[in-house]
Structure formats: C-alpha cells, structure tokens
C-alpha cells in the first residue's frame, strides 16, 4: 500500500471517474478502480463514441504505470448485481474512502424508453444500496464520497439562493414557532435526477441507522475534458461526449461549432444551469476526501459548481468565438422555459477551491480538441432524440424539431 | 365487465389485499388480483405460517364464486420482474383503478440480513417503478392507490401534530418571508420504511412529469383479521401473523395471551403507534377509490389510521383482559425509547369514515380467533430475532434478550 491509504473509485473508467482516479494515484493514494464498462457498452448501443479516442482500461493503466511508476488496480464488478464480490473487495482492501461515480448519468438517456427508465432506476438504486449495505455488512468504516447533481434541487426555486443540501425553515408546533433544518425538498427533473434524490434518502438512512460517513456532491454541468494527468500521454486522454444523450451543453456547442453544425439550443435557451470545469471536479473530489465527516456527523453536502449561465448566452458566446449559427429546437424536456439559478458553494471556496471560470481561455483548449477529432463525430447523433413525454413533438426523423434560426422562439 | 368498472389489486392475496379484493368484488367492481404469492413463500422461508388456515388462492376464488356468484380474476405476475406482462395487463384491462399492496411490508424482515435488506429495496422500488412506468407506457389513465405507512414520518416529530403528507413551512427568500407547502420530510425508521419514502418520490415525479393520478395512504399498524366478506365461509378466512417479523404488536399480544406466552414488549414499551382495524383499512381503500384526484391534481395523501396507543398500555390492557404476564425484552429496533404521536386523519373522517375503536369489543373477536387456532402457533417464532444494528445484543438463542418481568426497565 502506498502513502495515503487505499481508495476505491466506483465508475473509475468514466468521464469524471478516470481523471479523478489518475489524480488520486498521482497524489499517492493506492487506487482501485471498479467499473463494469457500462458507459462504453452504451456507446455501442447508441452507435456513438467518445469524440476523443480512448484506450481500453488495460492500456490506460499500463501507460499510467509507464508514465508514473504508479499502479492503479482494476476490477470489473457490476455493483448493482455482484454484491458478494463488492463486499469481499471492501472487506479485503478496507479502503479509507470510496468514491462513487458508478451510476447511469444522462437525463436524456434515462427518458429514452421504458427500458431506459427501468434500467436507470434499477442500476442506480441497487448499485448505491449495495455499496451502503456492503459497507455495513463488511464492518468497514470508509468515507463514502458520492457524485450527485444540482438537478436534485429542481429549478423551481422562486429566486431562492440554493443552500448546500439543507434548508432552514420555520414551522408551527402547537402554536409555537420553531426553526428547523431539513434536507432540501427534492424536485427532480428527469428519471435520472430522480434516482439521485432516491440516493439521498439511502444516504440519510444509512447515516442515521448505521453511522456511515457520507459526503454527497451536488455537481453542476461539467465542461472541458483534460486534466494535468490525462495530458501526460495520448493513451490517457479523457472521454468527450457530444451527442444528444450524453453530450453536456457547453462541450456539445463547441463540437457543433468545430464540425459546422448549428448550435442546438432547446426551447428558448432560457434555462440557467450551474457549471464546473472537469479540473475543478477533480479538485473538489480530493477536497471532499481530505475533509471527511466526523464519526456521528450527518451526511455532508456540497454544491460542486463554480458559476451559472443561461444556455442561450452560452450559445451566443460560442457563436461569437467560432462564427457558428445558433438554431432553436423544440425542447424535449418537460421544464420551465426560463429560470433563475443562484447557488451557494461557500464550503468548497472555504476549503481553498480556486474556480476555473469560462472566461479563462480553457474554452480554447476544448475548441482545439473538438477541431482535432472532429472527423470522429457522427453528425446524425448530435440532435436530441429522447423526449420527456410522448406528447412532445419530434420531426420526421424522430429527433427534436427545429423551430427557428438565430432568433429566440416566442 | 361488471357495474363499477375494472380494478386491479396488486398483492391481492395478502393480509390487506385479500379482504380489500373481496369487498371491491362484493360491491360490484370487476376485480383482478395480481400476486406472485411471495408472502406465502416467505412463510416457508421463515418456517412459519398464518395462525389461521388459509386456502390456496385458487380455492379462495372458487369458494368466493360459489358464495356470491362473483368472479375475481387472478394473475401470478412478479411486478418487480415481469414488466411486459404487467404492461400488457394494463393495456388490455384498461382499469379505472389500480390498488398497490405488492411490497415486502415487514420492518423486522427487512432488517434481518443483507439479503433481506437488498430484497426489500430491489422488490419494492422496482415493483412500484414498473407500475408507474407501465401506466405511462400503456397510456392508461388509471388512478393508482398505494398502501404506504405512517412510518415515513418518523417519530421525531417534536410534539408536532402530523399533517396528511404535506407540511406548511415559512422560508426566507432574499430577506422576504414566504409560506410554502412541502412534502413532509421523510424520516424512515427501517429499510422497509425507507422503501416507502422512496416510493413517495417516484409518485411525486410521475405525477409531475406524466400526470399520473395517485393516492398514497399512510397507514398505521393494522389489527383484527376478519371482515364481513372473509367471514362468509371458512375458506375465505384472512391470514393472521403473530411471529417476530410479520406479527404486528396488538395481534401478536393477543396470540401470546392465547398460547400462554408472556406478552413481548421491546424496550420500555414507550413507543406510541398509530392503529387501524382491518375493517377500516378496507373501508378507507374504498373511500380512496371513490374519491380520486382530478386530472392535474398533485399526489393525494391520507393518513389511514384511527387512534394512537403506547405499546406498554396495550400490553397492560391485554394483560388485564387475559391475565397474561408482560415481559420486557431488549429492543432490536434503533428508535427513541419513548415518543408522542398525534396524527391528523381529517380527510377520511370528512369522507364518512366511522372508526372502529379498540374499546368496541372487537378485541374479543381476535381473542376468539387466537384461541381457536392456537395449536397452529409456533412458540419459537414469537420473539423477534431481527435487529437494526449488529451491536444490539441478542440472547444465546439469537433472539431479543428478556430484561425484566412486569416492571418497565429503567
């Protein structure tokens, strides 16, 4: 075992999991990745692929060893199914921390069909529950760090500044006014987001009944692709999603600009979202690991996000940088046209996070990546073809229908 | 199809489902029972059985037809697994109402082992989600009536009168005081209760996104066994559970008295619980069915309970009626020693529910049943052998350890 103790990264082959695993290994933790490669298999199912050419997990780890001399262990375990292997791994490694990224993480994918809805619920809930159950079963006092989403708050916040997980309210008890702190009422916007609000109750219960120490990170939309470690060698490059289901908005715009596709804005683009750069994600995960809850402390919740932007303003920015045309499409999501979003992230700032902002030129790095690999992009996969309700119209090809070029739809 | 339309009763072979199915059939609904007989199989697993001799589902339905001329249809479908059969049934029958009892419903059973925890989460969440997903998938606008539990509120209510599902709170938004209504913050006391709080979020989401019309019934501890319909013929008798996992407190005390076993009070007996008689359960379900939410209405939540009692006072009452000795055991549950519980049930009262109270002599009926079938009781199964945490001590036989006779432990 190396200097800083043993850490298991569940979902360590994925977009956030891979750069996190490299950072933790680089910083002296003894890292074991657990991943059933489901994200790579979903690429096959969708007839899509990462814009960046990613190596097999075996090659990734071989090159990492060559570059740094450090070993990252790998186990192919389906945490939603292979409970006894998972428990055995916990009992054997006795990790100090378990980082949990191992969930189906795309809202549009979760809405694609009944099969996708059912897979997302079954996979995410049984996976998270197996982790908690196995920790208690194996008697391992590991700190569980879970990647959640800002989406659990919903966007119907009536202009309220979103607190970090807990809300102070006043309630009348037998005529007396009491101030109490409650978990922020969940308001999920998709089946995927719903599974994260279910996770929160699993954490609440296992923390209360069994004293499991848990940190839940409510993350914004991630942009960017590379970190210090993934840049060490081409074989270490991170995956980059641009298509309708897994491509998050800013990265998707930048690829669209590179391949000469109109920027795909759904609805009026009036949605305000919270954002974070992949490098800050990795930094926040490590800050969470080095600041665990004490024994007996309730679930610790951080908002893992650094700034908020309105989608149509992002489109305007990318259009300005690249000359790309902006096109508005029918919104396949069931959400409010326009929303404000004000988010507290005091805790990470207090722990020393120095946020990477959109303006700081990292957009250029993403534009370079998008340009370099644009020939790998499948243009037919760019427009969303998932929808939130059967009564939301699609165009003839079964994708979101364009409604206007340039100007915001009324 | 008969007069009042088609109703599917999921879990219609169980303790609440069976008398409900008979009542609905008797009242002219065209009833289809869906049940995978999991409760009967758990009896085999536990080496236990209903105190009352229950017939096979086929004989039950044959005798019901002979007695009343009414047909109840039966399908053996595992709703947590057989999604396509379930969807097909919804699409074919187009029921006006679906009553959902089909979940693992014992808190002690859910805490027995990792296998039991995992089964309860997997079965209850996938089952409920499949029902919601299939309703939307099949495009059937049925009213879903779900049997929940008072346990979702938890018992840490600081003397607050428990509202019916929604709580009015005041919250500060940018310096201004706003009154908002939120779903009552979940505070589950076991893995089983946790699954019901997860169900509540599934209902919240499918109601919001897809407009599914849902009523969630937060039921108290059920006592009694027979209803007007189950008394029509011995082959129609309802099941009666008395053992450590499925036996609810009042029924268990009455069987213990009948077989000469000390009344098993766990902890100080200071727990205050909400109660309802099985006949009122059936009455409430029918009231919920005849008063569905309107299209676009949020999830309707009723507290389905008629009175509250402290466990040691129930023990004293049964001891007084029967001469049974009271014995206190180490509490296998992780809960507060003593709690108050004040519950609103205005909605059912307003709809005409005329509660059957403990004092009204129906205790005598249960004592008769317990006496009549006491030879079927397995005395070794009476004391709880599930525990909420591994550090809660058990006696040598692996069951809750007795701590005192008669007097309340300090």
mmCIF file of N, CA, C and O in Angstrom, chain A residues 331-397:
data_model
loop_
_atom_site.group_PDB
_atom_site.id
_atom_site.type_symbol
_atom_site.label_atom_id
_atom_site.label_comp_id
_atom_site.label_asym_id
_atom_site.label_seq_id
_atom_site.Cartn_x
_atom_site.Cartn_y
_atom_site.Cartn_z
ATOM 1 N N UNK A 331 -38.033 21.902 -27.291
ATOM 2 C CA UNK A 331 -37.386 21.357 -26.097
ATOM 3 C C UNK A 331 -37.975 19.990 -25.752
ATOM 4 O O UNK A 331 -39.155 19.892 -25.442
ATOM 5 N N UNK A 332 -37.156 18.934 -25.815
ATOM 6 C CA UNK A 332 -37.686 17.601 -25.477
ATOM 7 C C UNK A 332 -37.905 17.413 -23.984
ATOM 8 O O UNK A 332 -38.525 16.444 -23.561
ATOM 9 N N UNK A 333 -37.401 18.376 -23.185
ATOM 10 C CA UNK A 333 -37.554 18.265 -21.728
ATOM 11 C C UNK A 333 -38.850 18.916 -21.271
ATOM 12 O O UNK A 333 -39.334 19.856 -21.887
ATOM 13 N N UNK A 334 -39.359 18.399 -20.178
ATOM 14 C CA UNK A 334 -40.534 18.962 -19.537
ATOM 15 C C UNK A 334 -40.021 19.864 -18.409
ATOM 16 O O UNK A 334 -39.773 19.396 -17.305
ATOM 17 N N UNK A 335 -39.800 21.146 -18.716
ATOM 18 C CA UNK A 335 -39.188 22.064 -17.738
ATOM 19 C C UNK A 335 -39.664 23.480 -18.021
ATOM 20 O O UNK A 335 -40.217 23.757 -19.083
ATOM 21 N N UNK A 336 -39.426 24.377 -17.069
ATOM 22 C CA UNK A 336 -39.846 25.761 -17.305
ATOM 23 C C UNK A 336 -38.962 26.390 -18.381
ATOM 24 O O UNK A 336 -37.778 26.095 -18.492
ATOM 25 N N UNK A 337 -39.574 27.259 -19.183
ATOM 26 C CA UNK A 337 -38.866 27.896 -20.304
ATOM 27 C C UNK A 337 -37.653 28.673 -19.828
ATOM 28 O O UNK A 337 -36.576 28.593 -20.408
ATOM 29 N N UNK A 338 -37.879 29.469 -18.772
ATOM 30 C CA UNK A 338 -36.824 30.349 -18.277
ATOM 31 C C UNK A 338 -36.704 30.148 -16.769
ATOM 32 O O UNK A 338 -37.714 29.988 -16.081
ATOM 33 N N UNK A 339 -35.505 30.117 -16.246
ATOM 34 C CA UNK A 339 -35.350 30.058 -14.784
ATOM 35 C C UNK A 339 -34.099 30.793 -14.340
ATOM 36 O O UNK A 339 -33.117 30.884 -15.083
ATOM 37 N N UNK A 340 -34.199 31.316 -13.128
ATOM 38 C CA UNK A 340 -33.024 31.899 -12.478
ATOM 39 C C UNK A 340 -32.355 30.784 -11.671
ATOM 40 O O UNK A 340 -33.008 29.803 -11.314
ATOM 41 N N UNK A 341 -31.094 30.918 -11.370
ATOM 42 C CA UNK A 341 -30.408 29.928 -10.541
ATOM 43 C C UNK A 341 -29.276 30.607 -9.797
ATOM 44 O O UNK A 341 -28.322 31.091 -10.412
ATOM 45 N N UNK A 342 -29.431 30.706 -8.495
ATOM 46 C CA UNK A 342 -28.385 31.265 -7.641
ATOM 47 C C UNK A 342 -27.999 30.186 -6.636
ATOM 48 O O UNK A 342 -28.862 29.628 -5.950
ATOM 49 N N UNK A 343 -26.711 29.855 -6.587
ATOM 50 C CA UNK A 343 -26.251 28.687 -5.850
ATOM 51 C C UNK A 343 -25.145 29.051 -4.868
ATOM 52 O O UNK A 343 -24.198 29.745 -5.234
ATOM 53 N N UNK A 344 -25.242 28.582 -3.659
ATOM 54 C CA UNK A 344 -24.142 28.739 -2.699
ATOM 55 C C UNK A 344 -23.091 27.662 -2.971
ATOM 56 O O UNK A 344 -23.436 26.506 -3.229
ATOM 57 N N UNK A 345 -21.836 28.017 -2.903
ATOM 58 C CA UNK A 345 -20.766 26.999 -2.922
ATOM 59 C C UNK A 345 -19.665 27.397 -1.935
ATOM 60 O O UNK A 345 -18.483 27.134 -2.143
ATOM 61 N N UNK A 346 -20.103 28.014 -0.832
ATOM 62 C CA UNK A 346 -19.168 28.561 0.169
ATOM 63 C C UNK A 346 -18.212 27.518 0.721
ATOM 64 O O UNK A 346 -17.047 27.810 0.994
ATOM 65 N N UNK A 347 -18.698 26.283 0.865
ATOM 66 C CA UNK A 347 -17.880 25.287 1.570
ATOM 67 C C UNK A 347 -16.605 24.960 0.802
ATOM 68 O O UNK A 347 -15.519 24.933 1.376
ATOM 69 N N UNK A 348 -16.731 24.734 -0.503
ATOM 70 C CA UNK A 348 -15.519 24.425 -1.281
ATOM 71 C C UNK A 348 -14.608 25.642 -1.380
ATOM 72 O O UNK A 348 -13.377 25.517 -1.327
ATOM 73 N N UNK A 349 -15.197 26.833 -1.505
ATOM 74 C CA UNK A 349 -14.371 28.047 -1.547
ATOM 75 C C UNK A 349 -13.588 28.174 -0.246
ATOM 76 O O UNK A 349 -12.393 28.464 -0.244
ATOM 77 N N UNK A 350 -14.262 27.870 0.876
ATOM 78 C CA UNK A 350 -13.592 27.961 2.184
ATOM 79 C C UNK A 350 -12.465 26.934 2.304
ATOM 80 O O UNK A 350 -11.476 27.158 3.000
ATOM 81 N N UNK A 351 -12.611 25.807 1.583
ATOM 82 C CA UNK A 351 -11.568 24.772 1.628
ATOM 83 C C UNK A 351 -10.449 25.065 0.626
ATOM 84 O O UNK A 351 -9.520 24.287 0.470
ATOM 85 N N UNK A 352 -10.558 26.180 -0.093
ATOM 86 C CA UNK A 352 -9.444 26.598 -0.932
ATOM 87 C C UNK A 352 -9.650 26.412 -2.426
ATOM 88 O O UNK A 352 -8.727 26.620 -3.213
ATOM 89 N N UNK A 353 -10.874 26.025 -2.837
ATOM 90 C CA UNK A 353 -11.114 25.898 -4.286
ATOM 91 C C UNK A 353 -10.932 27.261 -4.949
ATOM 92 O O UNK A 353 -11.473 28.264 -4.494
ATOM 93 N N UNK A 354 -10.134 27.269 -6.038
ATOM 94 C CA UNK A 354 -9.916 28.493 -6.804
ATOM 95 C C UNK A 354 -10.510 28.265 -8.193
ATOM 96 O O UNK A 354 -9.840 27.747 -9.089
ATOM 97 N N UNK A 355 -11.776 28.625 -8.392
ATOM 98 C CA UNK A 355 -12.534 28.181 -9.566
ATOM 99 C C UNK A 355 -11.937 28.601 -10.905
ATOM 100 O O UNK A 355 -11.437 29.715 -11.054
ATOM 101 N N UNK A 356 -11.994 27.675 -11.864
ATOM 102 C CA UNK A 356 -11.657 27.959 -13.257
ATOM 103 C C UNK A 356 -12.923 28.489 -13.924
ATOM 104 O O UNK A 356 -13.933 27.789 -13.993
ATOM 105 N N UNK A 357 -12.872 29.742 -14.373
ATOM 106 C CA UNK A 357 -14.068 30.333 -14.973
ATOM 107 C C UNK A 357 -14.038 30.233 -16.488
ATOM 108 O O UNK A 357 -12.982 30.129 -17.099
ATOM 109 N N UNK A 358 -15.231 30.301 -17.067
ATOM 110 C CA UNK A 358 -15.420 30.184 -18.508
ATOM 111 C C UNK A 358 -14.515 31.132 -19.290
ATOM 112 O O UNK A 358 -14.026 30.819 -20.361
ATOM 113 N N UNK A 359 -14.289 32.313 -18.709
ATOM 114 C CA UNK A 359 -13.565 33.362 -19.439
ATOM 115 C C UNK A 359 -12.072 33.070 -19.551
ATOM 116 O O UNK A 359 -11.374 33.709 -20.315
ATOM 117 N N UNK A 360 -11.586 32.115 -18.808
ATOM 118 C CA UNK A 360 -10.138 31.991 -18.666
ATOM 119 C C UNK A 360 -9.442 31.219 -19.780
ATOM 120 O O UNK A 360 -8.413 30.597 -19.575
ATOM 121 N N UNK A 361 -10.035 31.162 -20.945
ATOM 122 C CA UNK A 361 -9.300 30.643 -22.096
ATOM 123 C C UNK A 361 -9.300 29.133 -22.235
ATOM 124 O O UNK A 361 -8.833 28.596 -23.230
ATOM 125 N N UNK A 362 -9.864 28.428 -21.239
ATOM 126 C CA UNK A 362 -9.921 26.976 -21.389
ATOM 127 C C UNK A 362 -10.922 26.581 -22.466
ATOM 128 O O UNK A 362 -10.896 25.471 -22.983
ATOM 129 N N UNK A 363 -11.817 27.521 -22.816
ATOM 130 C CA UNK A 363 -12.686 27.270 -23.968
ATOM 131 C C UNK A 363 -11.835 26.955 -25.190
ATOM 132 O O UNK A 363 -12.155 26.065 -25.971
ATOM 133 N N UNK A 364 -10.732 27.662 -25.319
ATOM 134 C CA UNK A 364 -9.825 27.456 -26.462
ATOM 135 C C UNK A 364 -9.310 26.034 -26.500
ATOM 136 O O UNK A 364 -9.280 25.394 -27.551
ATOM 137 N N UNK A 365 -8.959 25.490 -25.315
ATOM 138 C CA UNK A 365 -8.459 24.117 -25.256
ATOM 139 C C UNK A 365 -9.516 23.141 -25.778
ATOM 140 O O UNK A 365 -9.200 22.223 -26.543
ATOM 141 N N UNK A 366 -10.772 23.370 -25.368
ATOM 142 C CA UNK A 366 -11.839 22.484 -25.819
ATOM 143 C C UNK A 366 -12.065 22.627 -27.321
ATOM 144 O O UNK A 366 -12.256 21.639 -28.033
ATOM 145 N N UNK A 367 -11.993 23.881 -27.812
ATOM 146 C CA UNK A 367 -12.150 24.101 -29.258
ATOM 147 C C UNK A 367 -11.052 23.359 -30.026
ATOM 148 O O UNK A 367 -11.314 22.713 -31.045
ATOM 149 N N UNK A 368 -9.817 23.376 -29.495
ATOM 150 C CA UNK A 368 -8.720 22.640 -30.140
ATOM 151 C C UNK A 368 -9.019 21.143 -30.193
ATOM 152 O O UNK A 368 -8.856 20.500 -31.238
ATOM 153 N N UNK A 369 -9.447 20.578 -29.056
ATOM 154 C CA UNK A 369 -9.787 19.146 -29.004
ATOM 155 C C UNK A 369 -10.886 18.829 -30.017
ATOM 156 O O UNK A 369 -10.770 17.895 -30.817
ATOM 157 N N UNK A 370 -11.930 19.655 -30.005
ATOM 158 C CA UNK A 370 -13.065 19.425 -30.912
ATOM 159 C C UNK A 370 -12.591 19.469 -32.362
ATOM 160 O O UNK A 370 -12.963 18.619 -33.173
ATOM 161 N N UNK A 371 -11.719 20.445 -32.677
ATOM 162 C CA UNK A 371 -11.210 20.557 -34.042
ATOM 163 C C UNK A 371 -10.340 19.367 -34.403
ATOM 164 O O UNK A 371 -10.483 18.768 -35.468
ATOM 165 N N UNK A 372 -9.484 18.967 -33.473
ATOM 166 C CA UNK A 372 -8.528 17.888 -33.736
ATOM 167 C C UNK A 372 -9.237 16.566 -34.059
ATOM 168 O O UNK A 372 -8.795 15.809 -34.924
ATOM 169 N N UNK A 373 -10.362 16.296 -33.355
ATOM 170 C CA UNK A 373 -11.018 14.986 -33.507
ATOM 171 C C UNK A 373 -12.348 15.074 -34.240
ATOM 172 O O UNK A 373 -13.132 14.122 -34.211
ATOM 173 N N UNK A 374 -12.618 16.192 -34.920
ATOM 174 C CA UNK A 374 -13.957 16.386 -35.471
ATOM 175 C C UNK A 374 -14.365 15.311 -36.482
ATOM 176 O O UNK A 374 -15.540 14.994 -36.625
ATOM 177 N N UNK A 375 -13.356 14.685 -37.127
ATOM 178 C CA UNK A 375 -13.699 13.638 -38.097
ATOM 179 C C UNK A 375 -14.302 12.400 -37.435
ATOM 180 O O UNK A 375 -14.911 11.561 -38.095
ATOM 181 N N UNK A 376 -14.122 12.275 -36.107
ATOM 182 C CA UNK A 376 -14.710 11.126 -35.381
ATOM 183 C C UNK A 376 -16.170 11.377 -35.002
ATOM 184 O O UNK A 376 -16.847 10.483 -34.503
ATOM 185 N N UNK A 377 -16.653 12.617 -35.204
ATOM 186 C CA UNK A 377 -18.019 12.960 -34.789
ATOM 187 C C UNK A 377 -19.054 12.387 -35.756
ATOM 188 O O UNK A 377 -18.869 12.439 -36.964
ATOM 189 N N UNK A 378 -20.119 11.829 -35.214
ATOM 190 C CA UNK A 378 -21.231 11.340 -36.020
ATOM 191 C C UNK A 378 -22.340 12.400 -35.983
ATOM 192 O O UNK A 378 -23.058 12.527 -34.992
ATOM 193 N N UNK A 379 -22.441 13.168 -37.091
ATOM 194 C CA UNK A 379 -23.360 14.312 -37.092
ATOM 195 C C UNK A 379 -24.816 13.919 -36.855
ATOM 196 O O UNK A 379 -25.605 14.701 -36.336
ATOM 197 N N UNK A 380 -25.154 12.676 -37.198
ATOM 198 C CA UNK A 380 -26.554 12.256 -37.032
ATOM 199 C C UNK A 380 -26.924 12.024 -35.573
ATOM 200 O O UNK A 380 -28.097 11.864 -35.234
ATOM 201 N N UNK A 381 -25.899 11.988 -34.703
ATOM 202 C CA UNK A 381 -26.181 11.723 -33.281
ATOM 203 C C UNK A 381 -26.234 12.999 -32.448
ATOM 204 O O UNK A 381 -26.411 12.947 -31.233
ATOM 205 N N UNK A 382 -26.073 14.148 -33.118
ATOM 206 C CA UNK A 382 -25.959 15.390 -32.350
ATOM 207 C C UNK A 382 -27.297 15.855 -31.765
ATOM 208 O O UNK A 382 -27.388 16.238 -30.603
ATOM 209 N N UNK A 383 -28.360 15.786 -32.566
ATOM 210 C CA UNK A 383 -29.648 16.329 -32.105
ATOM 211 C C UNK A 383 -30.352 15.324 -31.184
ATOM 212 O O UNK A 383 -30.393 14.135 -31.462
ATOM 213 N N UNK A 384 -30.906 15.850 -30.066
ATOM 214 C CA UNK A 384 -31.565 15.000 -29.070
ATOM 215 C C UNK A 384 -32.706 14.217 -29.701
ATOM 216 O O UNK A 384 -33.507 14.784 -30.441
ATOM 217 N N UNK A 385 -32.774 12.916 -29.428
ATOM 218 C CA UNK A 385 -33.941 12.149 -29.883
ATOM 219 C C UNK A 385 -34.630 11.447 -28.714
ATOM 220 O O UNK A 385 -35.405 10.521 -28.896
ATOM 221 N N UNK A 386 -34.332 11.903 -27.501
ATOM 222 C CA UNK A 386 -35.105 11.475 -26.325
ATOM 223 C C UNK A 386 -36.107 12.583 -26.023
ATOM 224 O O UNK A 386 -35.851 13.741 -26.320
ATOM 225 N N UNK A 387 -37.230 12.228 -25.454
ATOM 226 C CA UNK A 387 -38.189 13.265 -25.032
ATOM 227 C C UNK A 387 -38.833 12.855 -23.715
ATOM 228 O O UNK A 387 -38.933 11.683 -23.401
ATOM 229 N N UNK A 388 -39.284 13.870 -22.968
ATOM 230 C CA UNK A 388 -39.754 13.664 -21.595
ATOM 231 C C UNK A 388 -41.182 13.107 -21.539
ATOM 232 O O UNK A 388 -41.557 12.473 -20.581
ATOM 233 N N UNK A 389 -41.969 13.435 -22.571
ATOM 234 C CA UNK A 389 -43.347 12.941 -22.647
ATOM 235 C C UNK A 389 -43.676 12.583 -24.090
ATOM 236 O O UNK A 389 -43.193 13.238 -25.016
ATOM 237 N N UNK A 390 -44.544 11.583 -24.265
ATOM 238 C CA UNK A 390 -44.886 11.121 -25.617
ATOM 239 C C UNK A 390 -45.580 12.214 -26.424
ATOM 240 O O UNK A 390 -45.577 12.167 -27.661
ATOM 241 N N UNK A 391 -46.163 13.217 -25.731
ATOM 242 C CA UNK A 391 -46.893 14.257 -26.481
ATOM 243 C C UNK A 391 -45.992 15.426 -26.900
ATOM 244 O O UNK A 391 -46.459 16.426 -27.444
ATOM 245 N N UNK A 392 -44.685 15.329 -26.653
ATOM 246 C CA UNK A 392 -43.746 16.345 -27.146
ATOM 247 C C UNK A 392 -43.388 15.979 -28.587
ATOM 248 O O UNK A 392 -42.897 14.882 -28.849
ATOM 249 N N UNK A 393 -43.665 16.885 -29.566
ATOM 250 C CA UNK A 393 -43.483 16.516 -30.972
ATOM 251 C C UNK A 393 -42.005 16.357 -31.371
ATOM 252 O O UNK A 393 -41.138 17.046 -30.848
ATOM 253 N N UNK A 394 -41.767 15.415 -32.259
ATOM 254 C CA UNK A 394 -40.443 15.229 -32.873
ATOM 255 C C UNK A 394 -40.587 15.502 -34.365
ATOM 256 O O UNK A 394 -41.698 15.531 -34.891
ATOM 257 N N UNK A 395 -39.468 15.716 -35.047
ATOM 258 C CA UNK A 395 -39.596 15.905 -36.503
ATOM 259 C C UNK A 395 -39.668 14.538 -37.190
ATOM 260 O O UNK A 395 -39.673 13.493 -36.538
ATOM 261 N N UNK A 396 -39.718 14.552 -38.480
ATOM 262 C CA UNK A 396 -39.949 13.298 -39.220
ATOM 263 C C UNK A 396 -38.890 12.254 -38.912
ATOM 264 O O UNK A 396 -39.164 11.073 -38.852
ATOM 265 N N UNK A 397 -37.672 12.703 -38.694
ATOM 266 C CA UNK A 397 -36.588 11.745 -38.417
ATOM 267 C C UNK A 397 -36.576 11.292 -36.954
ATOM 268 O O UNK A 397 -35.660 10.601 -36.528
#
